[in-house]
Amino acid sequence: MSSISTTSTAASTAAANAALQSAAQSIISGSTGNSSMDVSTLVTALVNAKTAGQTAALSARQTSDNTTLSAYGALSSALSALQSGITNLANGTTLSTFSATASGTGLTATAGAGAVAGSYSVAVTQIASSQALSSAAFGATTQLGTGTLTVSLGGKSMNINVDSTNNTLSGIASAINASSSNPGVTATIVTGTDGAHLVLRGANTGAANVINVSTSNVTSDTGLSSLGVTSTASTTGGQSSITSANSSSAWTQSGFAQDAEFKVGGIAASSSTNSVTTAISGVTMNLTAASAGTTQTLTIATDTTSQSTAINNFVSLYNTVVTTMSTLTSFSSGSSSQGPLLGDSTLQTIKNTLASIVGGSVGSGSTGTTLASIGITLKDNPADGTMVVDNTALSTALTANPATVASLFNSTNGIAEQLNSSITTFTQTGGIIDTRNTALNADLKSITTQQTALADYTAQLTSQYQAQFTALNTLMATMNNNSQYLTALFGGTNSAGALATNKG
């Protein structure tokens, strides 16, 4: 039990004894006729005298258990933050990161798993785009007839039923947009000086994503059948073309369905989208209109900046764990306060394990590599177990000795993976922290049961004492009255009673 808990128990016991002395004086006063007993105070004092020590001990134990649980919670949080922060160092992802830089505009890229450092010439002929079609002009409220419009995009289609409720351009546009089977065609109305135009736009880029419209079962035709249009995808890397159903009411293309066309290192390639993932292994190129007609150099290089940031973050998170453990085990000879886990074997096991990992080497014999070899060492002053990073040495290691860094943080037995594995062992269900918490929670449950039993005993004892001392108080009051009556009759010290007076 902590010194604070011991002090609390002693204080409770002392207070109970003081109350008991006061109650004893109440009995003496009542028995000598000076006053009646204070039964309520007397009962409370006696009950407290019997239960105060046990009550205080249970409360102190409860406080200690809850404080220890909170301490383990703080430790677990610091360990989990460290584990989360080193995930990509542990699995090797961080040391496989690359930067991608283009020499011109309109071309950006990201490099991921599978990328290889190098420079690539990228010549962009055209970017991918989606098709947009504009119909001939009609009156805004002209009823075009009834029938069925079949609208398709890239091989998927929807049927639009056109009747007297929606057979204007705006009605048809609304029906297209509201269709649950819409393959990705957006319809709008654009009004010019010549009238209203139905404009259809495809959601997806690429030469294959052309828009086709056909009509069927048309009646009362005043323009509905002229909304038919056939689009043809280019097979040579060019733009889509269209054929209108009615040459006098021809559709026009305001946007073409086409693939992105480019060369990488002189090798021709294409993509239906402007996010190109298949041209260079592990690299995603993003094209915009500004890249069309340009030839640029795309450089893929090891991303030492991200790697340095990740390693510095690892050191910072590790130091947080060490600092947390130091706080939880703190002790000051000039103060009665101490850390809640001072001398705790579970914390000491965790601390020793982590220190052994970061202070050890990866590999064996003369081939073993330590964190010190890349500029990470234990802080000398004060020697508190935290680490410090020499960023100049780290930068040199990342650029000149990447194999050393890769060895230290390999995904099999690297520093980060060892820490990750150990933390999992510590924090998992059934691990040493969980086992300790389970024992503490079981003790808290036992304390609650004991407190309930003690409360029942206290109530029973209070009732018993209340009855006994109420009866005693009544008896002493009666005796005092009788004594006063006899004194009045027979006299007492320095007084003569009524009978003595009559006798005279």
Coordinates of C-alpha atoms in Angstrom, one line a residue:
M1 CA 0.0 0.0 0.0
S2 CA 1.3 3.5 -0.8
S3 CA 2.3 6.0 1.8
I4 CA -0.7 8.2 0.9
S5 CA -3.1 5.2 1.4
T6 CA -1.4 4.4 4.8
T7 CA -1.7 8.1 5.9
S8 CA -5.4 8.1 4.9
T9 CA -6.1 5.0 6.9
A10 CA -4.3 6.3 10.0
A11 CA -6.2 9.6 9.7
S12 CA -9.6 7.8 9.5
T13 CA -8.7 5.7 12.6
A14 CA -7.6 8.8 14.6
A15 CA -10.9 10.6 13.7
A16 CA -12.9 7.6 14.8
N17 CA -11.0 7.4 18.2
A18 CA -11.6 11.1 18.8
A19 CA -15.3 10.6 18.2
L20 CA -15.4 7.6 20.5
Q21 CA -13.8 9.7 23.3
S22 CA -16.5 12.3 22.8
A23 CA -19.2 9.6 23.0
A24 CA -17.7 8.2 26.2
Q25 CA -18.0 11.7 27.8
S26 CA -21.7 11.7 26.7
I27 CA -22.2 8.4 28.7
I28 CA -20.5 9.9 31.8
S29 CA -22.6 13.0 31.6
G30 CA -25.8 11.0 31.2
S31 CA -25.0 8.7 34.1
T32 CA -24.3 11.6 36.5
G33 CA -27.5 13.3 35.7
N34 CA -25.9 16.4 34.1
S35 CA -27.6 15.8 30.8
S36 CA -29.1 13.0 28.7
M37 CA -26.9 10.9 26.5
D38 CA -26.4 12.0 22.8
V39 CA -27.5 8.7 21.5
S40 CA -27.1 9.5 17.8
T41 CA -23.5 10.7 18.3
L42 CA -22.7 7.8 20.6
V43 CA -24.0 5.2 18.1
T44 CA -22.2 6.9 15.2
A45 CA -18.9 6.9 17.1
L46 CA -19.2 3.3 18.2
V47 CA -20.0 2.1 14.8
N48 CA -17.2 4.1 13.2
A49 CA -14.8 2.8 15.8
K50 CA -15.6 -0.8 14.7
T51 CA -15.7 -0.1 10.9
A52 CA -13.5 2.9 10.2
G53 CA -10.3 1.0 9.8
Q54 CA -11.7 -1.5 7.4
T55 CA -13.6 1.2 5.5
A56 CA -10.5 3.2 5.0
A57 CA -8.4 0.2 4.1
L58 CA -10.9 -0.8 1.4
S59 CA -11.1 2.8 0.1
A60 CA -7.3 3.1 0.0
R61 CA -7.0 -0.3 -1.9
Q62 CA -9.7 0.9 -4.3
T63 CA -7.8 4.2 -5.0
S64 CA -4.5 2.3 -5.4
D65 CA -6.0 -0.1 -7.9
N66 CA -7.7 2.6 -10.0
T67 CA -4.5 4.6 -10.0
T68 CA -2.5 1.6 -11.2
L69 CA -5.1 0.9 -13.9
S70 CA -4.8 4.5 -15.1
A71 CA -1.0 4.2 -15.1
Y72 CA -1.2 1.1 -17.3
G73 CA -3.6 2.9 -19.5
A74 CA -1.1 5.7 -20.0
L75 CA 1.7 3.2 -20.7
S76 CA -0.5 1.3 -23.2
S77 CA -1.4 4.5 -25.0
A78 CA 2.3 5.4 -25.4
L79 CA 3.2 1.9 -26.6
S80 CA 0.3 1.9 -29.1
A81 CA 1.3 5.3 -30.5
L82 CA 4.8 4.0 -31.0
Q83 CA 3.6 0.9 -32.7
S84 CA 1.3 2.8 -35.0
G85 CA 4.1 5.3 -35.8
I86 CA 6.6 2.6 -36.9
T87 CA 4.2 0.4 -38.9
N88 CA 5.7 1.5 -42.3
L89 CA 9.2 1.2 -40.9
A90 CA 8.5 -2.3 -39.6
N91 CA 7.0 -3.6 -42.9
G92 CA 9.6 -2.0 -45.1
T93 CA 7.3 0.5 -46.8
T94 CA 9.1 3.6 -45.7
L95 CA 12.4 2.5 -47.1
S96 CA 10.8 1.7 -50.4
T97 CA 9.5 5.3 -50.9
F98 CA 10.5 7.3 -53.9
S99 CA 10.0 10.8 -55.1
A100 CA 8.9 11.6 -58.7
T101 CA 9.7 14.9 -60.3
A102 CA 8.9 16.1 -63.8
S103 CA 11.0 18.7 -65.6
G104 CA 8.1 20.5 -67.2
T105 CA 4.4 21.4 -66.5
G106 CA 1.2 19.5 -66.8
L107 CA 2.8 16.2 -65.7
T108 CA 3.0 15.0 -62.1
A109 CA 3.8 11.6 -60.7
T110 CA 3.9 9.5 -57.5
A111 CA 6.1 6.5 -57.0
G112 CA 5.1 3.5 -54.8
A113 CA 5.9 -0.1 -54.3
G114 CA 7.8 -1.6 -57.2
A115 CA 9.3 1.7 -58.4
V116 CA 12.9 1.8 -59.5
A117 CA 15.1 4.9 -59.3
G118 CA 15.9 6.3 -62.8
S119 CA 15.1 9.0 -65.4
Y120 CA 12.4 8.6 -68.1
S121 CA 11.7 10.7 -71.2
V122 CA 7.9 11.3 -71.4
A123 CA 6.5 12.8 -74.6
V124 CA 2.7 13.5 -74.4
T125 CA 0.7 13.7 -77.7
Q126 CA -2.8 14.1 -76.2
I127 CA -4.6 13.7 -72.9
A128 CA -7.6 11.5 -72.3
S129 CA -11.0 13.3 -72.5
S130 CA -14.7 12.4 -72.4
Q131 CA -17.2 13.0 -75.2
A132 CA -19.7 15.9 -75.2
L133 CA -22.5 16.2 -77.8
S134 CA -24.8 19.1 -78.6
S135 CA -28.1 18.6 -80.4
A136 CA -29.6 20.9 -83.0
A137 CA -31.7 23.8 -81.7
F138 CA -35.3 23.4 -80.6
G139 CA -37.9 25.6 -79.0
A140 CA -37.5 25.4 -75.2
T141 CA -41.1 24.3 -74.7
T142 CA -41.6 22.4 -78.0
Q143 CA -43.2 19.0 -77.6
L144 CA -41.1 16.7 -79.6
G145 CA -43.4 13.6 -79.8
T146 CA -43.5 10.4 -77.8
G147 CA -41.6 7.2 -77.9
T148 CA -38.4 5.7 -76.4
L149 CA -34.9 7.0 -76.3
T150 CA -32.1 4.6 -75.8
V151 CA -28.9 6.3 -74.5
S152 CA -25.7 4.3 -74.2
L153 CA -22.1 5.0 -73.0
G154 CA -19.3 2.6 -73.5
G155 CA -21.5 -0.4 -74.1
K156 CA -24.0 0.3 -71.2
S157 CA -27.4 1.7 -71.9
M158 CA -30.6 3.0 -70.5
N159 CA -34.1 3.4 -72.0
I160 CA -36.0 6.7 -71.5
N161 CA -39.8 6.6 -71.9
V162 CA -40.9 9.9 -73.5
D163 CA -44.5 10.7 -73.1
S164 CA -46.7 13.8 -72.9
T165 CA -45.4 14.7 -69.5
N166 CA -41.7 14.9 -70.4
N167 CA -41.4 15.3 -74.2
T168 CA -39.7 18.7 -74.2
L169 CA -35.9 19.1 -74.2
S170 CA -35.9 19.9 -70.4
G171 CA -38.2 17.0 -69.7
I172 CA -35.9 14.6 -71.6
A173 CA -32.8 16.0 -69.8
S174 CA -34.4 15.5 -66.4
A175 CA -35.5 11.9 -67.3
I176 CA -31.9 11.0 -68.4
N177 CA -30.4 12.4 -65.2
A178 CA -33.0 10.7 -62.9
S179 CA -32.7 7.3 -64.5
S180 CA -31.5 4.6 -62.1
S181 CA -29.8 2.7 -65.0
N182 CA -27.9 5.8 -66.2
P183 CA -24.5 4.5 -67.4
G184 CA -22.8 7.8 -66.7
V185 CA -24.4 10.4 -69.1
T186 CA -25.2 13.9 -67.8
A187 CA -27.8 15.9 -69.7
T188 CA -28.1 19.7 -69.6
I189 CA -29.9 22.4 -71.6
V190 CA -27.9 25.2 -73.2
T191 CA -29.9 28.0 -74.7
G192 CA -28.3 30.1 -77.5
T193 CA -29.5 32.7 -79.9
D194 CA -30.9 30.0 -82.2
G195 CA -32.8 28.1 -79.4
A196 CA -32.3 25.4 -76.8
H197 CA -29.8 22.6 -77.3
L198 CA -29.7 19.2 -75.5
V199 CA -26.1 18.6 -74.3
L200 CA -24.9 15.1 -73.3
R201 CA -21.6 14.5 -71.5
G202 CA -19.9 11.2 -70.7
A203 CA -18.6 10.8 -67.2
N204 CA -15.7 8.6 -68.2
T205 CA -12.7 9.5 -70.4
G206 CA -11.3 7.3 -73.1
A207 CA -11.8 6.5 -76.7
A208 CA -14.2 3.6 -75.9
N209 CA -16.6 5.7 -73.9
V210 CA -18.7 7.2 -76.8
I211 CA -22.3 8.2 -76.5
N212 CA -25.0 6.8 -78.7
V213 CA -28.7 7.7 -78.9
S214 CA -31.4 5.8 -80.8
T215 CA -35.1 6.3 -81.0
S216 CA -38.0 3.8 -81.3
N217 CA -41.8 3.7 -81.3
V218 CA -41.9 7.5 -82.1
T219 CA -45.4 9.0 -82.6
S220 CA -46.5 12.6 -83.2
D221 CA -42.9 13.3 -84.2
T222 CA -41.9 16.9 -84.2
G223 CA -38.2 16.4 -83.5
L224 CA -37.8 13.4 -81.2
S225 CA -36.5 11.1 -84.0
S226 CA -33.8 13.6 -84.9
L227 CA -32.2 13.1 -81.5
G228 CA -30.6 9.9 -82.7
V229 CA -26.9 10.0 -83.0
T230 CA -24.2 7.3 -83.6
S231 CA -20.7 7.8 -82.2
T232 CA -17.7 5.9 -83.5
A233 CA -14.5 5.4 -81.3
S234 CA -11.2 6.0 -83.0
T235 CA -9.0 2.9 -83.4
T236 CA -5.9 4.8 -84.3
G237 CA -5.5 6.9 -81.2
G238 CA -7.5 9.8 -82.7
Q239 CA -10.8 11.4 -81.7
S240 CA -14.3 10.0 -81.8
S241 CA -16.6 10.8 -84.8
I242 CA -20.4 11.0 -85.0
T243 CA -23.2 10.5 -87.5
S244 CA -26.6 12.2 -86.8
A245 CA -29.8 10.4 -87.5
N246 CA -31.1 13.5 -89.3
S247 CA -28.6 15.5 -91.3
S248 CA -30.9 18.6 -91.2
S249 CA -30.9 18.4 -87.4
A250 CA -27.2 17.4 -86.9
W251 CA -25.5 16.8 -83.6
T252 CA -22.1 18.4 -83.0
Q253 CA -19.2 17.3 -80.8
S254 CA -17.9 19.8 -78.3
G255 CA -15.7 17.3 -76.6
F256 CA -14.1 14.2 -78.0
A257 CA -13.8 10.7 -76.6
Q258 CA -10.1 9.9 -76.8
D259 CA -7.3 8.1 -74.9
A260 CA -4.2 9.7 -73.6
E261 CA -1.4 9.1 -76.1
F262 CA 2.3 9.4 -75.1
K263 CA 5.7 7.8 -75.3
V264 CA 8.0 6.7 -72.4
G265 CA 11.6 6.4 -73.5
G266 CA 10.4 6.3 -77.1
I267 CA 7.9 3.5 -76.4
A268 CA 4.4 4.4 -77.5
A269 CA 1.6 3.8 -74.9
S270 CA -1.9 4.9 -74.2
S271 CA -4.4 5.2 -71.4
S272 CA -8.1 5.7 -71.2
T273 CA -7.6 8.0 -68.2
N274 CA -5.2 10.7 -67.3
S275 CA -4.0 8.8 -64.3
V276 CA -1.6 6.4 -65.9
T277 CA -0.6 3.4 -63.8
T278 CA 0.6 0.9 -66.3
A279 CA 3.4 2.7 -68.2
I280 CA 6.2 2.6 -65.6
S281 CA 6.3 0.0 -62.9
G282 CA 5.3 1.3 -59.5
V283 CA 4.7 4.9 -60.9
T284 CA 1.4 6.7 -61.4
M285 CA 1.6 9.6 -63.9
N286 CA -1.0 12.3 -63.9
L287 CA -1.6 14.2 -67.1
T288 CA -3.3 17.6 -67.6
A289 CA -3.9 19.6 -70.7
A290 CA -0.6 21.6 -70.2
S291 CA 1.4 18.4 -70.8
A292 CA 0.0 17.8 -74.3
G293 CA 2.7 18.4 -77.0
T294 CA 5.5 18.4 -74.5
T295 CA 8.5 16.1 -73.9
Q296 CA 9.7 16.0 -70.3
T297 CA 12.1 14.2 -68.1
L298 CA 10.5 12.3 -65.2
T299 CA 13.0 11.5 -62.4
I300 CA 12.3 8.7 -59.9
A301 CA 14.6 8.9 -56.9
T302 CA 14.8 7.5 -53.3
D303 CA 12.7 9.8 -51.1
T304 CA 15.3 10.4 -48.3
T305 CA 13.2 13.3 -46.9
S306 CA 10.3 11.1 -46.1
Q307 CA 12.6 8.4 -44.8
S308 CA 14.3 10.8 -42.5
T309 CA 11.0 12.2 -41.2
A310 CA 9.8 8.7 -40.5
I311 CA 13.0 7.7 -38.6
N312 CA 12.9 11.0 -36.5
N313 CA 9.2 10.3 -35.7
F314 CA 10.2 6.8 -34.5
V315 CA 12.8 8.3 -32.2
S316 CA 10.4 10.9 -30.9
L317 CA 7.7 8.3 -30.2
Y318 CA 10.2 5.9 -28.5
N319 CA 11.3 8.8 -26.3
T320 CA 7.7 9.5 -25.3
V321 CA 7.4 5.9 -24.1
V322 CA 10.6 6.2 -22.1
T323 CA 9.5 9.5 -20.6
T324 CA 6.1 8.0 -19.7
M325 CA 7.7 5.1 -18.0
S326 CA 10.0 7.4 -16.0
T327 CA 7.1 9.4 -14.8
L328 CA 5.2 6.3 -13.7
T329 CA 8.2 5.1 -11.7
S330 CA 9.4 8.4 -10.3
F331 CA 10.6 8.7 -6.8
S332 CA 11.8 11.7 -4.8
S333 CA 13.6 11.2 -1.5
G334 CA 12.5 14.6 -0.3
S335 CA 8.8 14.0 -1.0
S336 CA 6.2 11.4 0.1
S337 CA 4.9 11.2 -3.5
Q338 CA 6.0 8.5 -5.9
G339 CA 5.1 7.1 -9.3
P340 CA 2.1 4.6 -9.3
L341 CA 4.3 1.9 -10.9
L342 CA 7.4 2.4 -8.9
G343 CA 9.0 -1.1 -8.5
D344 CA 6.4 -2.6 -10.8
S345 CA 7.8 -5.8 -12.4
T346 CA 5.6 -5.6 -15.4
L347 CA 6.8 -2.1 -16.4
Q348 CA 10.4 -3.1 -15.7
T349 CA 10.1 -6.1 -18.1
I350 CA 8.7 -3.8 -20.8
K351 CA 11.4 -1.2 -20.2
N352 CA 14.3 -3.7 -20.3
T353 CA 12.9 -5.3 -23.5
L354 CA 12.6 -2.1 -25.4
A355 CA 16.0 -0.8 -24.3
S356 CA 17.6 -4.1 -25.3
I357 CA 16.1 -3.8 -28.8
V358 CA 17.1 -0.2 -29.5
G359 CA 20.5 -0.8 -28.0
G360 CA 21.2 -4.0 -29.8
S361 CA 22.3 -4.8 -33.4
V362 CA 20.6 -6.3 -36.4
G363 CA 22.7 -9.1 -37.9
S364 CA 25.4 -11.1 -36.2
G365 CA 29.1 -10.8 -35.6
S366 CA 31.0 -8.2 -37.5
T367 CA 28.1 -7.7 -39.9
G368 CA 25.7 -6.5 -37.1
T369 CA 24.4 -3.0 -37.5
T370 CA 23.3 -0.6 -34.8
L371 CA 21.3 2.6 -34.7
A372 CA 24.5 4.4 -33.8
S373 CA 25.8 3.7 -37.3
I374 CA 23.1 6.0 -38.8
G375 CA 23.4 8.7 -36.2
I376 CA 21.0 7.6 -33.5
T377 CA 22.4 7.3 -30.0
L378 CA 21.3 7.3 -26.3
K379 CA 21.3 10.7 -24.7
D380 CA 24.3 11.2 -22.5
N381 CA 23.1 14.0 -20.2
P382 CA 21.0 13.0 -18.5
A383 CA 21.3 9.3 -19.1
D384 CA 17.5 8.8 -19.0
G385 CA 17.2 6.1 -21.7
T386 CA 15.9 8.5 -24.4
M387 CA 17.6 8.7 -27.8
V388 CA 18.9 11.7 -29.9
V389 CA 19.3 11.9 -33.7
D390 CA 22.3 13.4 -35.5
N391 CA 20.4 14.4 -38.6
T392 CA 23.6 15.1 -40.6
A393 CA 24.8 11.6 -40.0
L394 CA 21.4 10.2 -40.7
S395 CA 21.2 12.1 -44.0
T396 CA 24.6 10.8 -45.0
A397 CA 23.5 7.2 -44.2
L398 CA 20.3 7.5 -46.2
T399 CA 22.1 8.9 -49.3
A400 CA 25.5 7.1 -49.1
N401 CA 24.7 3.9 -47.3
P402 CA 21.0 3.0 -48.0
A403 CA 21.8 -0.7 -47.6
T404 CA 22.8 -0.1 -43.9
V405 CA 19.5 1.7 -43.2
A406 CA 17.6 -1.0 -45.0
S407 CA 19.3 -3.6 -42.9
L408 CA 18.4 -1.8 -39.7
F409 CA 14.8 -1.5 -40.6
N410 CA 14.3 -4.7 -42.6
S411 CA 10.8 -6.3 -42.3
T412 CA 12.0 -9.6 -40.8
N413 CA 14.1 -8.7 -37.8
G414 CA 14.8 -5.0 -38.1
I415 CA 14.6 -2.6 -35.1
A416 CA 11.1 -1.4 -35.9
E417 CA 9.8 -4.9 -36.5
Q418 CA 11.3 -6.2 -33.2
L419 CA 9.6 -3.3 -31.4
N420 CA 6.3 -3.9 -33.2
S421 CA 6.4 -7.6 -32.3
S422 CA 7.3 -7.0 -28.7
I423 CA 4.6 -4.3 -28.2
T424 CA 2.0 -6.7 -29.6
T425 CA 3.1 -9.3 -27.1
F426 CA 2.8 -6.7 -24.3
T427 CA -0.6 -5.2 -25.2
Q428 CA -2.5 -8.1 -26.7
T429 CA -5.3 -10.0 -24.9
G430 CA -3.6 -12.3 -22.5
G431 CA -0.4 -10.2 -22.6
I432 CA 1.4 -9.0 -19.5
I433 CA -0.4 -5.7 -19.3
D434 CA -3.8 -7.3 -19.9
T435 CA -3.0 -10.0 -17.3
R436 CA -2.2 -7.2 -14.8
N437 CA -5.3 -5.2 -15.6
T438 CA -7.4 -8.4 -15.2
A439 CA -6.1 -8.9 -11.7
L440 CA -6.6 -5.3 -10.8
N441 CA -10.2 -5.4 -12.0
A442 CA -10.9 -8.6 -10.2
D443 CA -9.6 -7.0 -7.0
L444 CA -11.8 -4.0 -7.6
K445 CA -14.8 -6.3 -7.9
S446 CA -13.8 -8.0 -4.7
I447 CA -13.5 -4.6 -2.9
T448 CA -17.0 -3.6 -4.1
T449 CA -18.4 -6.9 -2.7
Q450 CA -16.6 -6.3 0.6
Q451 CA -17.8 -2.7 0.8
T452 CA -21.4 -3.8 0.2
A453 CA -21.1 -6.4 3.0
L454 CA -19.5 -3.8 5.3
A455 CA -22.3 -1.3 4.5
D456 CA -24.9 -4.0 5.5
Y457 CA -23.0 -4.8 8.7
T458 CA -22.8 -1.0 9.5
A459 CA -26.6 -0.6 9.1
Q460 CA -27.2 -3.7 11.2
L461 CA -24.8 -2.5 14.0
T462 CA -26.3 1.0 13.9
S463 CA -29.8 -0.4 14.4
Q464 CA -28.7 -2.6 17.2
Y465 CA -26.8 0.2 19.1
Q466 CA -29.6 2.7 18.5
A467 CA -32.1 0.4 20.3
Q468 CA -29.7 -0.5 23.1
F469 CA -28.6 3.1 23.9
T470 CA -32.0 4.5 23.5
A471 CA -33.2 2.0 26.2
L472 CA -30.2 2.8 28.4
N473 CA -30.8 6.6 28.0
T474 CA -34.5 6.0 29.1
L475 CA -33.3 3.9 32.1
M476 CA -30.8 6.5 33.2
A477 CA -33.3 9.3 32.9
T478 CA -35.7 7.3 35.1
M479 CA -33.0 6.7 37.6
N480 CA -32.1 10.3 37.7
N481 CA -35.7 11.3 38.3
N482 CA -36.0 8.8 41.1
S483 CA -32.8 10.0 42.7
Q484 CA -34.0 13.6 42.6
Y485 CA -37.4 12.5 44.2
L486 CA -35.6 10.6 47.0
T487 CA -33.3 13.5 47.7
A488 CA -36.3 15.8 47.9
L489 CA -37.9 13.5 50.5
F490 CA -34.9 12.5 52.6
G491 CA -32.4 15.1 51.8
G492 CA -28.8 14.8 50.6
T493 CA -25.4 16.4 51.1
N494 CA -25.9 19.9 52.6
S495 CA -29.7 19.7 52.3
A496 CA -32.6 18.5 54.3
G497 CA -35.5 16.6 52.8
A498 CA -39.2 17.2 53.1
L499 CA -39.6 14.3 55.6
A500 CA -36.8 15.6 57.8
T501 CA -38.5 19.0 57.9
N502 CA -41.8 17.4 58.9
K503 CA -40.2 15.4 61.6
G504 CA -38.8 18.5 63.2

